[in-house]
Coordinates of C-alpha atoms in Angstrom, one line a residue:
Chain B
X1 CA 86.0 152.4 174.6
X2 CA 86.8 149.3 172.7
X3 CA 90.7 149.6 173.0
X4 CA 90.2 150.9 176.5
X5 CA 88.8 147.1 177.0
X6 CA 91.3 145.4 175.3
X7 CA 94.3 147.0 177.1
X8 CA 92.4 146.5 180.4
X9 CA 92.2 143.0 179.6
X10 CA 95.9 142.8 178.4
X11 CA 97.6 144.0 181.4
X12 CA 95.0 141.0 183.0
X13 CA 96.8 138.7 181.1
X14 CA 100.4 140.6 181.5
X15 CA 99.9 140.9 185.2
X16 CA 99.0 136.9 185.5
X17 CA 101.6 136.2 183.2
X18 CA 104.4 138.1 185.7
X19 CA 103.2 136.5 188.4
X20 CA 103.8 132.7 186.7
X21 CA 107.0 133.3 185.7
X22 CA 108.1 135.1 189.1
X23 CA 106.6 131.5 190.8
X24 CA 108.3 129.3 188.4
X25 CA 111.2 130.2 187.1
X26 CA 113.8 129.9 190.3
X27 CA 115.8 133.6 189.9
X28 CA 118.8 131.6 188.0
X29 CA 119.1 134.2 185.5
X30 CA 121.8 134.4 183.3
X31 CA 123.9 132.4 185.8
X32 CA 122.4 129.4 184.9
X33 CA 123.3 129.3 181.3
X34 CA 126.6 127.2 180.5
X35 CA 127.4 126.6 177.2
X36 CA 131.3 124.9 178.0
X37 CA 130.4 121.9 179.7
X38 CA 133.9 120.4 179.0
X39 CA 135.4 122.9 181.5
X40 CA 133.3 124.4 184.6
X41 CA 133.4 128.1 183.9
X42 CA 132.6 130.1 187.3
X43 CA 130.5 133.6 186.6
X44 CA 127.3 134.9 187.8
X45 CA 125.8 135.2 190.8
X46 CA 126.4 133.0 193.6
X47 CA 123.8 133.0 196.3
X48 CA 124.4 132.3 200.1
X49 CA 122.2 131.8 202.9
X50 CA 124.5 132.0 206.0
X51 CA 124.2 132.1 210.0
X52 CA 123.7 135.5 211.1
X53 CA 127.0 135.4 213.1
X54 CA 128.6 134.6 209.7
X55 CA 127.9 138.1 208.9
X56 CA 131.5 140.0 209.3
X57 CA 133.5 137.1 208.0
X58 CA 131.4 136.0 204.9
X59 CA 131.2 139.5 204.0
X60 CA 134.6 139.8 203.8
X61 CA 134.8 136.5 202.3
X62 CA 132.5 137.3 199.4
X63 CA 134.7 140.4 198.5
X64 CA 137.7 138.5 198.0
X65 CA 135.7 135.8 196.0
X66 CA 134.5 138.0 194.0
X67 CA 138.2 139.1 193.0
X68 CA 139.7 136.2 192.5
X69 CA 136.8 135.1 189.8
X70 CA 136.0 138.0 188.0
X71 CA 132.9 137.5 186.6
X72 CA 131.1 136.5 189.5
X73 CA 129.2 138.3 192.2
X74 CA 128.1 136.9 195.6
X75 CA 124.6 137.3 197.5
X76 CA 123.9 136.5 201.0
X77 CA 121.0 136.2 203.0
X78 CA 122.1 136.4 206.9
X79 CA 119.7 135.4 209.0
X80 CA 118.8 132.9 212.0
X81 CA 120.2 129.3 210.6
X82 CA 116.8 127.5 211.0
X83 CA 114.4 130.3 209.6
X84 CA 117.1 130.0 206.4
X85 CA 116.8 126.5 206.7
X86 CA 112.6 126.7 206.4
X87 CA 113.3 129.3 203.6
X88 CA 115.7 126.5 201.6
X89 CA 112.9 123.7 202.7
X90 CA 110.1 125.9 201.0
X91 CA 111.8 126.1 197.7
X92 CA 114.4 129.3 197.7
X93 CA 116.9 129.8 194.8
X94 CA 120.1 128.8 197.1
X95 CA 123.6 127.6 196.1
X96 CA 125.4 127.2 199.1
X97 CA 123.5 126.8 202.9
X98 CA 126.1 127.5 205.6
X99 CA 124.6 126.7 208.9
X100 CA 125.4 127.7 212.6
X101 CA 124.4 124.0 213.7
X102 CA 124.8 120.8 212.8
X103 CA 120.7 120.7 213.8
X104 CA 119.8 123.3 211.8
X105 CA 121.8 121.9 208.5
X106 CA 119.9 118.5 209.2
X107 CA 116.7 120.3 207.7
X108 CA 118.0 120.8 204.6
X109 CA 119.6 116.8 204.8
X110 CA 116.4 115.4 206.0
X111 CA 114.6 117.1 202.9
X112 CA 117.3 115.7 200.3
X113 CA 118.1 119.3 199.2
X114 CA 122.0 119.1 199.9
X115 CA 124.2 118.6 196.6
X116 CA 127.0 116.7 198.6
X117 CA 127.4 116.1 202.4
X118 CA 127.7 118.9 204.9
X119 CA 131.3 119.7 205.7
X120 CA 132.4 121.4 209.3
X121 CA 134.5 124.0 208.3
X122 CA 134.2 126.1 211.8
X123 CA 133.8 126.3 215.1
X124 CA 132.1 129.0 217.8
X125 CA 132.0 129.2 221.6
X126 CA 129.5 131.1 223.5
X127 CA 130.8 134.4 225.6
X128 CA 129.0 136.7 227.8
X129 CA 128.6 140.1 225.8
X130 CA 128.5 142.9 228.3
X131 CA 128.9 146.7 227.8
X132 CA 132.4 148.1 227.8
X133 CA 133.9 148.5 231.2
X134 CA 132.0 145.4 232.6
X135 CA 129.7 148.1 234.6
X136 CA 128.1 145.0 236.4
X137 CA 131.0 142.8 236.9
X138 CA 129.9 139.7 235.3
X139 CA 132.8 137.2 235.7
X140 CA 130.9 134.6 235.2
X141 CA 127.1 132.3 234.2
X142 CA 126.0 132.3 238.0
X143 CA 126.4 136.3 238.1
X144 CA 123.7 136.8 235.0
X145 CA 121.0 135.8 237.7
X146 CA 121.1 139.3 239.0
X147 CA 121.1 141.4 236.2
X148 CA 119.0 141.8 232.7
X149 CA 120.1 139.4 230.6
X150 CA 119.0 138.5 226.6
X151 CA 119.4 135.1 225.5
X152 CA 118.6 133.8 221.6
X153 CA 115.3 131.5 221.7
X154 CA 116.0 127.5 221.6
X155 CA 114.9 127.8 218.4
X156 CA 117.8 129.0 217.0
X157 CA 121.4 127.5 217.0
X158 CA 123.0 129.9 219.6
X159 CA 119.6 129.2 222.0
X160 CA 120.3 125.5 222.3
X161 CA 123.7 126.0 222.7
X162 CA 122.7 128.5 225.3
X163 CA 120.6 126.0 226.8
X164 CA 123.1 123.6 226.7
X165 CA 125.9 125.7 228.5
X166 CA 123.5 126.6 231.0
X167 CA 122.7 123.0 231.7
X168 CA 126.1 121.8 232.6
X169 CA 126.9 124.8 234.4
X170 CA 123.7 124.0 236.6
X171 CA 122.6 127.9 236.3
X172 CA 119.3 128.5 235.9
X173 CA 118.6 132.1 234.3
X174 CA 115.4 133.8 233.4
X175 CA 116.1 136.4 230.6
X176 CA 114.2 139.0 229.8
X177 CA 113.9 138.0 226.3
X178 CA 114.5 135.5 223.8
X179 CA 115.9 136.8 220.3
X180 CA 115.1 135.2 217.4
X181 CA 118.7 136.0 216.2
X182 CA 122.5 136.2 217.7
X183 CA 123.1 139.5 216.7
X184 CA 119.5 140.7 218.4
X185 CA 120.7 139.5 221.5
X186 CA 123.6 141.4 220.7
X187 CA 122.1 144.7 219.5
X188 CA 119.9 144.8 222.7
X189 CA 123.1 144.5 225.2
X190 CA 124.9 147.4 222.8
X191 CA 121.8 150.1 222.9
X192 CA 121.8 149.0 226.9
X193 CA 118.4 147.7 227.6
X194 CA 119.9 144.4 228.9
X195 CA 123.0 144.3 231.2
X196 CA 123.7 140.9 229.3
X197 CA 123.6 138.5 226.8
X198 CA 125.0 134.8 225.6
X199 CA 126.4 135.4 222.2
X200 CA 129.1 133.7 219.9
X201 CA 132.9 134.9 220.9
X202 CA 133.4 136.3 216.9
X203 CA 129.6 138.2 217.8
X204 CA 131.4 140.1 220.5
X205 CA 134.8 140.6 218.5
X206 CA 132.7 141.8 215.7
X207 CA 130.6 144.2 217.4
X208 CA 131.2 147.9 218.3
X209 CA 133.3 149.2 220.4
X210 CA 130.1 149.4 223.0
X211 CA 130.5 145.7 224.4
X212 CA 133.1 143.6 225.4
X213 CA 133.3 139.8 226.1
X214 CA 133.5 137.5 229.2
X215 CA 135.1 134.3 229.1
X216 CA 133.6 131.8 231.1
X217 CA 134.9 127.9 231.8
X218 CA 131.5 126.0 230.5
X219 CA 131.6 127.6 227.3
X220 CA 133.5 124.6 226.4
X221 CA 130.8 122.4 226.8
X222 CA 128.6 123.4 223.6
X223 CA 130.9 124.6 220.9
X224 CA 128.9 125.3 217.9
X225 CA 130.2 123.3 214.9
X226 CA 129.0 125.6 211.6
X227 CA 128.7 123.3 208.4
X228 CA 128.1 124.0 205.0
X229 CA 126.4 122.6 202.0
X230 CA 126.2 123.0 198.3
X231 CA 122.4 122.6 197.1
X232 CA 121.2 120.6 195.1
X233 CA 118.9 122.4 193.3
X234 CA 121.4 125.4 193.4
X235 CA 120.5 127.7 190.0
X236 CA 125.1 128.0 189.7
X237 CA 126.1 125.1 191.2
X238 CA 129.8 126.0 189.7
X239 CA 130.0 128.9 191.8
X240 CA 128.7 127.2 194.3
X241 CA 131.8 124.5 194.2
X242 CA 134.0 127.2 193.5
X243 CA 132.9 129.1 196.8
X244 CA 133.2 126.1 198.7
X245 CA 136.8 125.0 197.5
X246 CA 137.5 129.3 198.2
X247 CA 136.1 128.4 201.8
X248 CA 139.4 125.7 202.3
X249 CA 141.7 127.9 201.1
X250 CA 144.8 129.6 203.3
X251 CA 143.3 133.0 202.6
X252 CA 139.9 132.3 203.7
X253 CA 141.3 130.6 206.6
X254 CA 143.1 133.3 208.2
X255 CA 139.5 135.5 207.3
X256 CA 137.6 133.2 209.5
X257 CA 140.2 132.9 212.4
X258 CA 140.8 136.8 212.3
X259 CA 137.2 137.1 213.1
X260 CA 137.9 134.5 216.0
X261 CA 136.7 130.9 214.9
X262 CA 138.4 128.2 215.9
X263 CA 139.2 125.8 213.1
X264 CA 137.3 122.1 212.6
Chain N
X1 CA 100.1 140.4 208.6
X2 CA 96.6 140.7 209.7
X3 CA 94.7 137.8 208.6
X4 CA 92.0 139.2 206.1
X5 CA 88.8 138.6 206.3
X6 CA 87.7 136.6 203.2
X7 CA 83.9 136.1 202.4
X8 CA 81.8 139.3 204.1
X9 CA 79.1 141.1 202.0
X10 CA 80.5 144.2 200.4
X11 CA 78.6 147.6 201.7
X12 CA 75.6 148.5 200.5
X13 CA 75.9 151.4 197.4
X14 CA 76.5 154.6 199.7
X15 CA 73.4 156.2 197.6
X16 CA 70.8 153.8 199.0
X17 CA 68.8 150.2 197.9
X18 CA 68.4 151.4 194.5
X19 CA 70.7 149.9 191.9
X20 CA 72.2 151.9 189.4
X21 CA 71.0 151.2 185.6
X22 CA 73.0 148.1 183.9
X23 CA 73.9 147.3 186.9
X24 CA 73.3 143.5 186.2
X25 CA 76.3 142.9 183.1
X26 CA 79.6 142.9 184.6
X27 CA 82.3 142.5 182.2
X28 CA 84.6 140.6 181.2
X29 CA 87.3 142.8 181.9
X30 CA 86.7 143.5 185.2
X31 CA 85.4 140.5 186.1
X32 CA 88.6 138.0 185.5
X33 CA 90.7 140.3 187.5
X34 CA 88.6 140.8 190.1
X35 CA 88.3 136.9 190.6
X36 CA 91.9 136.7 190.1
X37 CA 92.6 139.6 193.2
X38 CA 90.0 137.4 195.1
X39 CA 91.8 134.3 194.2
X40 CA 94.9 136.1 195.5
X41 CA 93.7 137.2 198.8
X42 CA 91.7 133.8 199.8
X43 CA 94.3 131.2 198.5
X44 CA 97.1 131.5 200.8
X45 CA 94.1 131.5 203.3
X46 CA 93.1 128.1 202.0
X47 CA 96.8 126.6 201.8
X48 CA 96.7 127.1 205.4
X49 CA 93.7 125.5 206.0
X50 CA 94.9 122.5 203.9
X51 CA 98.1 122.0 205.2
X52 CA 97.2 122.0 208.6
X53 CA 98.0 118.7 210.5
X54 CA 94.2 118.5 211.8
X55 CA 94.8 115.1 213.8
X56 CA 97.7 116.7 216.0
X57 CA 95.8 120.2 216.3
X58 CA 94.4 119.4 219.8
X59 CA 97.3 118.4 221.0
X60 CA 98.9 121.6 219.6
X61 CA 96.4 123.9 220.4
X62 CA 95.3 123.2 223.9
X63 CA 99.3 123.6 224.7
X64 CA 99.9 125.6 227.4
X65 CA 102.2 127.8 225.1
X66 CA 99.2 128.5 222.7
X67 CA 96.8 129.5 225.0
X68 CA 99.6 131.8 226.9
X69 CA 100.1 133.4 223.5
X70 CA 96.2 133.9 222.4
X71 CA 95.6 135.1 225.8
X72 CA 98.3 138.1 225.5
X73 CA 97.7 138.7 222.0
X74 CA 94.1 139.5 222.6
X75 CA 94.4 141.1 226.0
X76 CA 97.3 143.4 224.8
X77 CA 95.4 144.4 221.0
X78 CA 92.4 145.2 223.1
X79 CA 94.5 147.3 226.0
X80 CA 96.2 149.1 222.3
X81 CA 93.0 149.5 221.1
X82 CA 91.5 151.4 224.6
X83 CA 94.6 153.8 224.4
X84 CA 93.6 154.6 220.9
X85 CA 90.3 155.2 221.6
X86 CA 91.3 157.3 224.5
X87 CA 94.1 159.5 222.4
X88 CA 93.3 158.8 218.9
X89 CA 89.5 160.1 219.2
X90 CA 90.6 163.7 220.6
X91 CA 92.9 163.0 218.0
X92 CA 90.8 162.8 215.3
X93 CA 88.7 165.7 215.9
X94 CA 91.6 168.2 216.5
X95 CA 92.3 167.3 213.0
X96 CA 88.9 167.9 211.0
X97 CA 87.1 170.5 213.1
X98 CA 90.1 173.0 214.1
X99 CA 92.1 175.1 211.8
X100 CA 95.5 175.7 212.8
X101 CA 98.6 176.1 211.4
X102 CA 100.7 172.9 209.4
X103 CA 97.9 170.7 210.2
X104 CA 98.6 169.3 207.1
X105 CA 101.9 168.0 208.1
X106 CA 100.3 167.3 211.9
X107 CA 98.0 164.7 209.7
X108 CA 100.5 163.4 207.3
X109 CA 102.7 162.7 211.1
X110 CA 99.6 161.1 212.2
X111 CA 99.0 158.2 209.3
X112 CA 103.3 157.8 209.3
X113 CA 102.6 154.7 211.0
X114 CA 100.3 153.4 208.5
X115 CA 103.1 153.8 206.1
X116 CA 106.3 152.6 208.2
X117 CA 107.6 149.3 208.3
X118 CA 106.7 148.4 212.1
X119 CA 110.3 147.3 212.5
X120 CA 111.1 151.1 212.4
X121 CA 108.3 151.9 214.5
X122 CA 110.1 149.6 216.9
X123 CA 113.3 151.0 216.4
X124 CA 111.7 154.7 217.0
X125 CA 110.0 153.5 220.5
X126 CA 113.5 151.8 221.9
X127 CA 115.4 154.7 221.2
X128 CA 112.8 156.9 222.8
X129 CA 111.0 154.4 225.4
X130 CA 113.8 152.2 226.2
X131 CA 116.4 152.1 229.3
X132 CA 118.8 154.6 227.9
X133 CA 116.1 156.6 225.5
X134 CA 115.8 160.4 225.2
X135 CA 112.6 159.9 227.3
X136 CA 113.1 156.1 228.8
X137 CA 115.9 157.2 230.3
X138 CA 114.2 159.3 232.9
X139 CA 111.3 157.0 233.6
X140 CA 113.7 154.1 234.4
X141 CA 115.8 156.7 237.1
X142 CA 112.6 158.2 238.8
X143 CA 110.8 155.0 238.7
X144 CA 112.4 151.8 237.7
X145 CA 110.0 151.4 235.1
X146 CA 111.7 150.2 231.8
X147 CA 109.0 149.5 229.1
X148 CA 110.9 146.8 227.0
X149 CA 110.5 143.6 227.8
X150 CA 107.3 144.0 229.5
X151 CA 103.3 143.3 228.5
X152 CA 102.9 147.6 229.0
X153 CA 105.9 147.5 226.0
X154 CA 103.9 145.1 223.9
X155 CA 100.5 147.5 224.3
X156 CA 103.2 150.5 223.3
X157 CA 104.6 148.9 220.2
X158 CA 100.4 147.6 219.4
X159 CA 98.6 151.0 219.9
X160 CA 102.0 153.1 218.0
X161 CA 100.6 150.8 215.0
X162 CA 97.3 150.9 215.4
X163 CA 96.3 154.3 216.6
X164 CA 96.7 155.7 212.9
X165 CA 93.9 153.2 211.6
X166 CA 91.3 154.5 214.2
X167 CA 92.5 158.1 213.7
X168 CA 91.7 158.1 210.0
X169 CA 88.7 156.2 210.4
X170 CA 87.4 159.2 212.7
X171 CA 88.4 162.0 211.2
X172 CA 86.5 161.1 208.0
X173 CA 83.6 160.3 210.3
X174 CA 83.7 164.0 211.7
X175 CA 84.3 165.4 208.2
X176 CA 81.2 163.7 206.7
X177 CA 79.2 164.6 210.0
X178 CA 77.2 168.1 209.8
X179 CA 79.2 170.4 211.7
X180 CA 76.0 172.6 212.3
X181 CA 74.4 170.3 214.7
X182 CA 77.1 171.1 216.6
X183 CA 76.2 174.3 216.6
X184 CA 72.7 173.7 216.7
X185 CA 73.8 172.7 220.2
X186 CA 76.0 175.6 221.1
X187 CA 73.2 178.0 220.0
X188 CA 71.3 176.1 222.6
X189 CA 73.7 176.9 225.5
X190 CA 75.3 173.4 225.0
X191 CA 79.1 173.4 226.1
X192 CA 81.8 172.8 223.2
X193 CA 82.5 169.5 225.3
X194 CA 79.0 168.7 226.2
X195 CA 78.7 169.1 222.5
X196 CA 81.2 166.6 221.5
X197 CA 80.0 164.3 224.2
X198 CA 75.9 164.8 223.2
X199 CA 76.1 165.1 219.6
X200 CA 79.2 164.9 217.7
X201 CA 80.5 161.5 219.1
X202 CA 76.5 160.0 218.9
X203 CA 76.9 160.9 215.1
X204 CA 80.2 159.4 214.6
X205 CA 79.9 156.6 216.6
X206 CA 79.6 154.1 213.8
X207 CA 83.1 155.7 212.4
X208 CA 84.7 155.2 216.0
X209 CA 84.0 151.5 215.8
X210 CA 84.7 150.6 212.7
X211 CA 88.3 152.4 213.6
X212 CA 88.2 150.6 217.0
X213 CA 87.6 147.3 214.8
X214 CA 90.5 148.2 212.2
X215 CA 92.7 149.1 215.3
X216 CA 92.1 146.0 217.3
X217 CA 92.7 143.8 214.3
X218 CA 96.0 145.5 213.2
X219 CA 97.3 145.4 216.9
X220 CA 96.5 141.8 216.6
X221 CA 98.7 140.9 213.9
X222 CA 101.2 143.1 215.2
X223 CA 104.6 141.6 214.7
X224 CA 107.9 144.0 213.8
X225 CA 107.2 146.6 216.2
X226 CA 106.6 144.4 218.8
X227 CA 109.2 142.1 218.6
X228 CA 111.8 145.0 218.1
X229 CA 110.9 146.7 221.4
X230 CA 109.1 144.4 223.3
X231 CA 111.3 141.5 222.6
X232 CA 110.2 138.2 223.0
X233 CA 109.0 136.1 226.1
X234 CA 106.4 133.4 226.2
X235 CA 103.6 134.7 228.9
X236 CA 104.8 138.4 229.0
X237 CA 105.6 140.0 225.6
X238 CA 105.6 136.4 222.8
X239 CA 102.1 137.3 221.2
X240 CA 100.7 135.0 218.9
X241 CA 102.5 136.9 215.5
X242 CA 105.8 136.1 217.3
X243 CA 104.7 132.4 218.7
X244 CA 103.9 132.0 214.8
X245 CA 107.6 133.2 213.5
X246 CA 109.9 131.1 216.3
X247 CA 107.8 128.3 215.7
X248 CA 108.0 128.4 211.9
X249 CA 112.0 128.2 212.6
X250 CA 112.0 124.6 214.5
X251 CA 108.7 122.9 213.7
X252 CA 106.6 124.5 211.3
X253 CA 103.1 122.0 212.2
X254 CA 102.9 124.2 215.1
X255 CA 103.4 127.3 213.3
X256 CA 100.5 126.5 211.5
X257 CA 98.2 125.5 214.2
X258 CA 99.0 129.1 215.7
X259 CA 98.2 130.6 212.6
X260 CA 94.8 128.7 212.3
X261 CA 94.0 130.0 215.7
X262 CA 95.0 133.8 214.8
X263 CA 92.8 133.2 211.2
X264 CA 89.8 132.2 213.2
X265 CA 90.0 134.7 215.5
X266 CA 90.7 137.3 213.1
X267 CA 87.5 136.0 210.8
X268 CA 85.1 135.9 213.7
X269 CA 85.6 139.2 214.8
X270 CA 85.3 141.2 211.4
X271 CA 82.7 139.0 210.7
X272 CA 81.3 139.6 213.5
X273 CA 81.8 143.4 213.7
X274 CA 81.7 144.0 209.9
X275 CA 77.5 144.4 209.4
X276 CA 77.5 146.4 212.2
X277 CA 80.1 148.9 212.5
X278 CA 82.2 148.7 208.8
X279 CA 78.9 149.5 206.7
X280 CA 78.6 153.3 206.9
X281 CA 75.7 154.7 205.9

């Protein structure tokens, strides 16, 4: 009966004792510890939070990070830039922010989390995703007025530069939905239950073989300029240096063009 | 994402008034974790409540945007709610008065929802109800009628959700009822439906709405199924849940004044509903 009590009353204390340290402590781990502060030694785990339509590329990316410094291993988080942007605001453990918008980057500026100033290091145009074959024949904005077309909400980095592309093209569409992601907007043109949707040119390249893309002139007018931050609260800020001097590189380069952004 | 309801009575002892002997010591033991789980549940509550930005709230709240959102959210939980009633009471009494074979697996089917991330509810329903689904498919070529992207969508993805909680709810209802005045009523040249219209759902009827009331409220905070098939459109398929999650992306004030809206309605109605219908006897 006794020890019954006691061990109830112990795993009590265990169970509020978990659930400090899980609020606390920032998920660092071992990566945090670095004894050799005369030379910046890279390991551990780097993590990234980066633009859903970052997926493909960064993936890829992270691989051939992770080879050239043994030792290390990268984590990403791909989601909608400004819900990742909240998620840094509200305290995540983040090393490096890479955002789809100069917009959504200035949440994390405006909150004095950013460990250096946010570098452009890519650029995106909008294209019309369509399925393969062009069974509607979109050629251009005006000719999404007809059909079913998803668009990301304004929210989100590729919804205001929807919105903006729209503007100057003087087209005025009504989707039938507004994604909270690019690659929702994508996913619903690729399992057909829209005829349409504005997505990111390296969206369309990266997706199945289900869509294809339509070029069209006023795409020109909002090209997305993705930047990227270190934190400054990041738990390995040298990986996160390192990952962002891996970004410059030739190799990396030719990654992020491959998967068809332009360069800054 | 249901708001929970933070400060109703707890039921009355299922054996009656009378209080069991030592009833008045609690323990130590139990007692700090029990505060601790209540501390828990009613915090976050509370963190809301504080952090909201009170002197722009009207401004928020009597947005057009808000109002659209409540509006759908409650019309659409209550529409989910109705088809659960409609399907989910039969439902429920297929499963605890007939025998027939793999009804276990029939019933374990039947609470998969309860279980499932909604996301993969939502996923199910657009590959089944949606413009090139196994059954979708057909419905938009005879009719035209595509379900996502439409309010009928957002009832879909609500009552999919929901329709489990009202299910369970009933079934144990029947189960505890006394089959034999059932058959009181047969012996008495009642019908097997005028039976189950007469007597069984008059003795279950306190189960049904307690169900309903569970139903309702998880259709209300319905968000991954919903967003997933319905997608997302203020006025037709953005309910509140969904309002809440675009508007935490841009400005988060608003998010919270949406939230304070869903916590309030969400309160008032189990507390409303909670004395009478959640209290079983």
């Amino acid at each position: 009966m006794r020890s019954a009590r006691r061990l109830l009353a112990a795993s009590a204390v265990l169970a509020l004792a978990v659930g400090l340290t899980a609020c606390t402590s920032s998920g660092g781990g071992s990566a945090s510890v670095n004894p050799a502060p005369s030379r910046p030694e890279v390991k551990g785990t780097v993590t990234v939070f980066a633009a859903a339509s970052l997926k493909e590329s960064f993936t890829e990316l992270g691989k051939r990070f992770e080879t050239a410094y043994p030792g290390t291993s990268i984590t990403f988080n791909f989601g909608g830039s400004s819900a990742l942007a909240q998620n840094i605001v509200s305290g995540a453990p983040v090393d490096v922010f890479a955002a789809a918008s100069p917009a959504t980057m200035k949440t994390v500026t405006d909150a004095k989390l950013t460990g250096g100033d946010p570098t452009v290091f890519a650029r995106n145009t909008l294209e019309i995703a369509v399925a393969k074959g062009n069974p509607k024949n979109i050629a251009g904005l005006k000719d999404l007025k007809g059909v079913k077309t998803a668009l990301c909400a304004k929210e989100v980095p590729c919804g205001a530069a929807a919105v903006t592309t729209l503007q100057a093209a003087g087209v005025e569409l009504t989707p039938v939905t507004y994604e909270q992601d690019v690659k929702g907007a994508l996913t619903k043109v690729e399992l057909g239950e829209v005829d349409a949707s504005l997505v990111y040119q390296t969206d369309v390249k990266a997706g199945s073989g289900k869509i294809e893309g339509v070029n069209f002139p006023e795409a020109a007018k909002a090209v997305n300029d993705y930047q990227i931050a270190p934190l400054a609260k990041a738990p390995n800020a040298n990986g996160a240096a390192a990952f962002l001097g891996y970004l410059s590189s030739a190799d990396a380069r030719r990654v992020l063009t491959d998967a068809g952004f332009q360069a800054p | 994402m249901t708001a929970v309801d933070p400060g109703t009575t707890p039921a009355p002892h299922p054996r009656g008034r009378r209080r069991p002997r030592g009833a008045g010591r609690i323990p130590a033991a139990l007692l700090l974790p029990a505060l601790l789980g209540l501390a828990f549940l009613v915090l976050p509550l509370l963190g809301l409540l504080v952090r909201a930005p009170w002197s722009a709230l009207p401004a928020l709240l009597t947005g057009p945007e808000a109002w659209q959102a409540l509006k759908l959210s409650l019309l659409s939980a209550t529409l989910a709610t109705g088809v659960s009633l409609l399907l989910g009471v039969p439902l429920a009494w297929l499963l605890a008065r007939t025998e027939f074979p793999g009804r276990r697996l029939v019933r374990a089917l039947v609470t998969l929802p309860l279980v499932l991330p909604p996301v993969v509810g939502g996923v199910a329903l657009l590959l089944v109800l949606g413009r090139n689904g196994i059954v979708g498919r057909w419905l938009d070529a005879w009719t035209g009628l595509t379900l996502p992207f439409t309010t009928t969508g957002v009832v879909v993805a609500e009552a999919f959700v929901a329709m489990p909680f009202l299910v369970v709810s009933v079934e144990g209802a029947l189960r505890a009822a006394d089959p034999r005045y059932e058959e009181a009523a047969a012996t008495l040249g009642a019908s097997r439906l005028t039976a189950f219209r007469r007597v069984t759902l008059p003795l279950v009827a306190p189960g049904i709405g307690a169900g309903a009331v569970l139903a309702w409220a998880r259709a209300l905070g319905e968000f991954g199924a919903t967003i997933t098939f319905a997608g997302n459109f203020p006025g037709r398929t953005q309910t509140m849940p969904l309002a809440v999650y675009l508007a935490m992306e841009s400005d988060p004030e608003a998010a919270i004044a949406l939230s304070l809206i869903l916590l309030t309605v969400s309160v008032a109605v189990l507390a409303g509903l909670r004395d009478r219908w959640m209290s079983t006897p």
